[in-house]
Amino acid sequence: MSPLSSGMEGSAARVAQYGSAALAEGLPALLKVLQAVAAIHPFLQVAVGTFMVAVELDLKRRENDKKINLLFGEMRDMMSVLAELQFIDRPSHVGTDGKTIQERLQSLVDSMAEDIRQCANACDAYAKRNIVSKVLLGPKWDDVLERFIKQFNKRRADIEFALAIHLGVNIDLAHRKLDNLDNKVDRVIALLHQSASPEQRDLSAFVDRRGGSAAFIADEQLFASIYRERQDAATPTVKSPRRQTTLDYQAFRAHMLDDPDIAIANNMETFERKFKIQQVDLAEEIRGFIHHHGDLVIKAVTAGPHDRIVHPDLRNIWQEMKWRGNVKARHFVLALRDYCVEKLDKRQEHETFSGCENGTEVTLEDEWTLEYINVTRLQAIIEAFDDDASGFITVGEANAFAASRPMNWSLLKWMAYWAVGWQMAMTHYITRIDTLLAKMFAIKTEVLPANRRFIDYYLDRVWSWVTELTTGFRRAEWSDAMRDRFQGYVAEEEVKMRHKLDLVRHDIDAADTLLLIIGTGRVEKHLFILLYLLLERDFEIFRLARSTILHKDELWDSANTLEWVYHAVDDRHRDLENLFKQQNRDPAEQFKVFAFELFNYWHDSTPLWSFDRLRESRYVDVAYTDSEENPTVDPASILNHPLDIADDPLTLPDYVETDADRGADSSLHAILGHWCGFVGRQGLSPSEPMLSLDLHAATAKPGHFVASGSTSSGTRWTLVGEAKSSPDKGDLYSFTVTFAARLWPRSFEGALTDDGRIFSGTWSSKSNSESGSFLLKRLPCDVMRFWPNLSDRQSKSKALWTFAIRAVIDRVRRNLWSRTWIEERQRARQRYLRIIRDGDADLETNESEIEAIQRCYLSMTPVEARYYHTLHDYQQQLAPKHYGVTCSHCHATIAGARYICLDCHVSRSTLDLCERPECLTAVIGPDRRVDLPSPHLPSHRLLKLRRVIHRHREFGGVYRAAHDALIRAEEALSDVHAVQSWETDAELEHHNVSEGRRLTCIGCHAGTAWNVTVCPLLSACTSPLELLKWLADDVFVCASCEAKNIVIKGAHKMAHGLVLCQQQREEAHAETGHPGRLDVRMTSLEAKIDAIRQDSAWRFDALDRKVDGLNGSVPPPSTTTGAHAALHARMDALDTRMQNIETLLSVLLKKIG
């Protein structure tokens, strides 16, 4: 055994204790040995290559999971055995039994490669599990991981035994080694079961105190308690975004409690994509290493830090400056520029480079680069070298920068790209990103109603943070010279990244997948290229949303993919912020220069999203013209989920016998055909709507039968079963129903009655420990609704007669469309919609509720249940949901109408209310909104939104329109209030006011007063000619019509917002007996003004007399100080009162005028 292999023995404990750091020990040396062995024995390349890819993928995973580390430690130990082959010089080496080493090991090596791939996929699936899943399903996951540990040790033992046979080693010695391996396996498995993070141990203790994992899995309420507490940590790391197939609790529960084998199988497709990308990256890395390292020669005599640098010019300057392991970034870049200038000068003078023992790559072709490699662009060049932004450049960073340059590019050209070219290239992509986002908002109004909620969610999750990046970046447009020099490289990088995204189908499901796409190093290097490519594909999905109903998960996954990018940027910002603080530098000032201000608004977005800024913001709108877009986009190439084209929910296909059905044997033929019936579980039977099955003989498997269909919620299912014979029970039939998503697989077993008309038995679900019974009959579904429970205490004949009578009466009533039949169906629909909305578990509170649920399920056919569920889903999709906006009173996310207070202003948001009456009438103070300068009152003016607007991009335009409409409406209502006080026709004629000036509601045509609503989209409700006389036209809605949501014909639409115009506070307490004739009110006002004038004149006269008296008798200064101070105070107070009087007079004059 080699020293390398023996050194791996006993490493499991170190891996369990120290994690990935211990795992990485010896890996580089092992990989080098394995590559050398694979060069000698090419049949090992498959296993070695698979191992290298798996290791690279694991290293890209950020979390340090001890269980995964243990598995990779055992994988490493298994692969270390292959290092023994370095002592066998050729694959055709013949052993003592006449077999070559390749013949002996080929099948074992192929099995090792497959085991490594399967284990890496299992680790990837396990890493994506939530901590809840890891605790509740911990024993099952441990069993899966334990299988791999045993398998790796078995492969290792097989290899060692095969090598012992091949080399003629003593068999007893080989067996002793195998016994030692068995003992080691037991220790590793014990460590596996003991390995858990502190968070897992805490949660496990919490679960144990409440009955254990089984109790949480079986009890919905117990699991919901974890869901509420842990929903912010629904992925492996706290900072990662939540992966949602749907947004409801049941989807979360099903996803978290997936059986490990199912989760691993579902993860394989995604893992294979990542595996393929990593293979391509490794191949490119090897080619780049050969290209850039071909001239590297290490001289032991003059060995120093500079000898570890690959590029000759960087090595020369490092040696000349006598730098050690690192150097200050600023000194390095300036010294490098001076070095290159010197070499270019010598090139021009045709001098030799006697002082350069490593030669130089600086040529006259690079002279143009010195124009851009200067002090003014020093920051950008430093960032390119200094990946970790530490302010120091290490040997490794210098080598990485030189190795990353494109093929046939000089070092100076590569530096010039980062000095000026990168900024111009990223500006180009930012402009394209802005255009794509603007087109998305332009196309938003054209999408199908069923897709609208998905579109709103996507834009809410994506637009704001992308805009923070694009707005903060300091832009510089392409110049012709720079475009010619750099655009080829940028286009090549775009093609590479597009290819990688195509491999993963634009679905980034973890941080390690993102690293595969963008590579290691600074995330900002190719950030905008990645964002553009992702948004480009999402824009095509938006285009499809105009004519096709998308799968509910399509845009959810797209937004989730971009959220992984968001968190990568956020991690980079956090690291930089902490680094700047450690260096005693102000992060806010540093972000104003770092990466061309890319992180400026990310660090502090207050100036961008403040209320004052949003109120005045005006974003450029881009018109969408479909003829200008790509007409050849294939939906199959951009969609990851099937189109949501549902089957007709009002029909069930007829059963058609197939050739395989006719050729089935008697026992199988007895079960084939159409069946319908019910499934029940403990405490509730039936526990779900009616089930309909069309069983056919399987063509590929003799003795098996199959079926397929969908549940009432639309989830697709498949059925596979077989006929079995039992000596004591006769013919038995068992089948398993597997669902496409969200529901657990179910296993059924039952038997037929003697006449073959009834199929009954039991069912169970191993994953969630549920069980129950089922009953199926060969009856039409509409007749099966009346099948009696023959176990009740009544005679069978009476029950069957009752069944027949009820079925016939129902058919007659249905054919006649009787009123009672329609009302019954309406009540059944309402009950079922309530069950869908609230969940049957929440309704099972008493016997009456349980009986109502049973009656509901018994009264519906599968067609009706599917139709009602489709109706519910469609209504949910149509209802506006204001993502990211919560009610300031009840703190719930607002769905339906959203009310914005126009009188309350806070720094960064608005005061929002939902449409619940208790919220609209609530007084909201600092106890609910600490940023309120004064309490919100029910009398405040409100803007009602019945469609979703983006809380940042679209808010400004809507707010300004509402504010302008409010001003016009209040002026109009004030005028109408005055007009209504002129009661006689003579008064109306005197003031030149016609009857048409009196405002009317466009719903009920009654006269309006205060407490009405006005549409702020005035130009959309009236034609240009009517705009001048809008006070008398259809823009006002009275409170009664608005509350009833009366459909109004004309240009005004229900989706338009409305501004609630309430009576002004100054007039709220005005006289109500006779609204005041204007002349009476004016006389009273004039009398008050005269009284104020007389009082002011009297006070001024008194003041003049006092001043004259003071001038006549001036006491000594020592005695007049207090008197003068008192006099000045009184005069100041008098001036203030006079100013208040003048202000009041000006207000009164404006009202009079």
PDB file of N, CA and C in Angstrom, residues 649 689-690 711-713 832 836 860-871:
ATOM      1  N   PRO A 649     -62.767  20.224 -18.431  1.00  0.00           N
ATOM      2  CA  PRO A 649     -63.221  19.730 -17.121  1.00  0.00           C
ATOM      3  C   PRO A 649     -64.670  19.298 -17.109  1.00  0.00           C
ATOM      4  N   PRO A 689     -63.131  13.996  -3.210  1.00  0.00           N
ATOM      5  CA  PRO A 689     -64.153  13.809  -4.239  1.00  0.00           C
ATOM      6  C   PRO A 689     -64.053  12.448  -4.915  1.00  0.00           C
ATOM      7  N   MET A 690     -65.083  12.121  -5.664  1.00  0.00           N
ATOM      8  CA  MET A 690     -65.190  10.823  -6.313  1.00  0.00           C
ATOM      9  C   MET A 690     -63.999  10.548  -7.228  1.00  0.00           C
ATOM     10  N   THR A 711     -56.319  14.670 -10.531  1.00  0.00           N
ATOM     11  CA  THR A 711     -57.143  14.884  -9.350  1.00  0.00           C
ATOM     12  C   THR A 711     -58.055  16.082  -9.577  1.00  0.00           C
ATOM     13  N   SER A 712     -58.900  16.331  -8.604  1.00  0.00           N
ATOM     14  CA  SER A 712     -59.802  17.484  -8.731  1.00  0.00           C
ATOM     15  C   SER A 712     -59.031  18.795  -8.775  1.00  0.00           C
ATOM     16  N   SER A 713     -57.814  18.815  -8.202  1.00  0.00           N
ATOM     17  CA  SER A 713     -57.009  20.027  -8.227  1.00  0.00           C
ATOM     18  C   SER A 713     -56.185  20.160  -9.491  1.00  0.00           C
ATOM     19  N   TYR A 832     -68.146  23.083  -1.578  1.00  0.00           N
ATOM     20  CA  TYR A 832     -66.848  22.581  -2.039  1.00  0.00           C
ATOM     21  C   TYR A 832     -65.830  23.713  -2.152  1.00  0.00           C
ATOM     22  N   ILE A 836     -62.191  23.960  -0.361  1.00  0.00           N
ATOM     23  CA  ILE A 836     -60.944  24.272  -1.056  1.00  0.00           C
ATOM     24  C   ILE A 836     -60.252  25.464  -0.404  1.00  0.00           C
ATOM     25  N   MET A 860     -70.983  15.055  -5.670  1.00  0.00           N
ATOM     26  CA  MET A 860     -70.314  15.562  -6.859  1.00  0.00           C
ATOM     27  C   MET A 860     -69.689  14.430  -7.662  1.00  0.00           C
ATOM     28  N   THR A 861     -69.715  14.592  -8.971  1.00  0.00           N
ATOM     29  CA  THR A 861     -68.971  13.703  -9.854  1.00  0.00           C
ATOM     30  C   THR A 861     -67.545  14.237  -9.999  1.00  0.00           C
ATOM     31  N   PRO A 862     -66.614  13.418 -10.491  1.00  0.00           N
ATOM     32  CA  PRO A 862     -65.254  13.939 -10.713  1.00  0.00           C
ATOM     33  C   PRO A 862     -65.216  15.137 -11.654  1.00  0.00           C
ATOM     34  N   VAL A 863     -66.106  15.157 -12.633  1.00  0.00           N
ATOM     35  CA  VAL A 863     -66.158  16.269 -13.577  1.00  0.00           C
ATOM     36  C   VAL A 863     -66.540  17.557 -12.854  1.00  0.00           C
ATOM     37  N   GLU A 864     -67.551  17.473 -11.987  1.00  0.00           N
ATOM     38  CA  GLU A 864     -67.978  18.668 -11.269  1.00  0.00           C
ATOM     39  C   GLU A 864     -66.896  19.159 -10.307  1.00  0.00           C
ATOM     40  N   ALA A 865     -66.273  18.245  -9.598  1.00  0.00           N
ATOM     41  CA  ALA A 865     -65.218  18.646  -8.664  1.00  0.00           C
ATOM     42  C   ALA A 865     -64.076  19.328  -9.398  1.00  0.00           C
ATOM     43  N   ARG A 866     -63.709  18.774 -10.545  1.00  0.00           N
ATOM     44  CA  ARG A 866     -62.618  19.393 -11.319  1.00  0.00           C
ATOM     45  C   ARG A 866     -63.031  20.771 -11.820  1.00  0.00           C
ATOM     46  N   TYR A 867     -64.285  20.902 -12.257  1.00  0.00           N
ATOM     47  CA  TYR A 867     -64.762  22.196 -12.755  1.00  0.00           C
ATOM     48  C   TYR A 867     -64.768  23.236 -11.636  1.00  0.00           C
ATOM     49  N   TYR A 868     -65.249  22.858 -10.448  1.00  0.00           N
ATOM     50  CA  TYR A 868     -65.293  23.806  -9.340  1.00  0.00           C
ATOM     51  C   TYR A 868     -63.879  24.205  -8.929  1.00  0.00           C
ATOM     52  N   HIS A 869     -62.951  23.266  -8.940  1.00  0.00           N
ATOM     53  CA  HIS A 869     -61.571  23.581  -8.573  1.00  0.00           C
ATOM     54  C   HIS A 869     -60.942  24.507  -9.608  1.00  0.00           C
ATOM     55  N   THR A 870     -61.248  24.258 -10.880  1.00  0.00           N
ATOM     56  CA  THR A 870     -60.749  25.146 -11.937  1.00  0.00           C
ATOM     57  C   THR A 870     -61.303  26.552 -11.769  1.00  0.00           C
ATOM     58  N   LEU A 871     -62.578  26.633 -11.416  1.00  0.00           N
ATOM     59  CA  LEU A 871     -63.210  27.931 -11.184  1.00  0.00           C
ATOM     60  C   LEU A 871     -62.530  28.653 -10.016  1.00  0.00           C
TER      61      LEU A 871
END
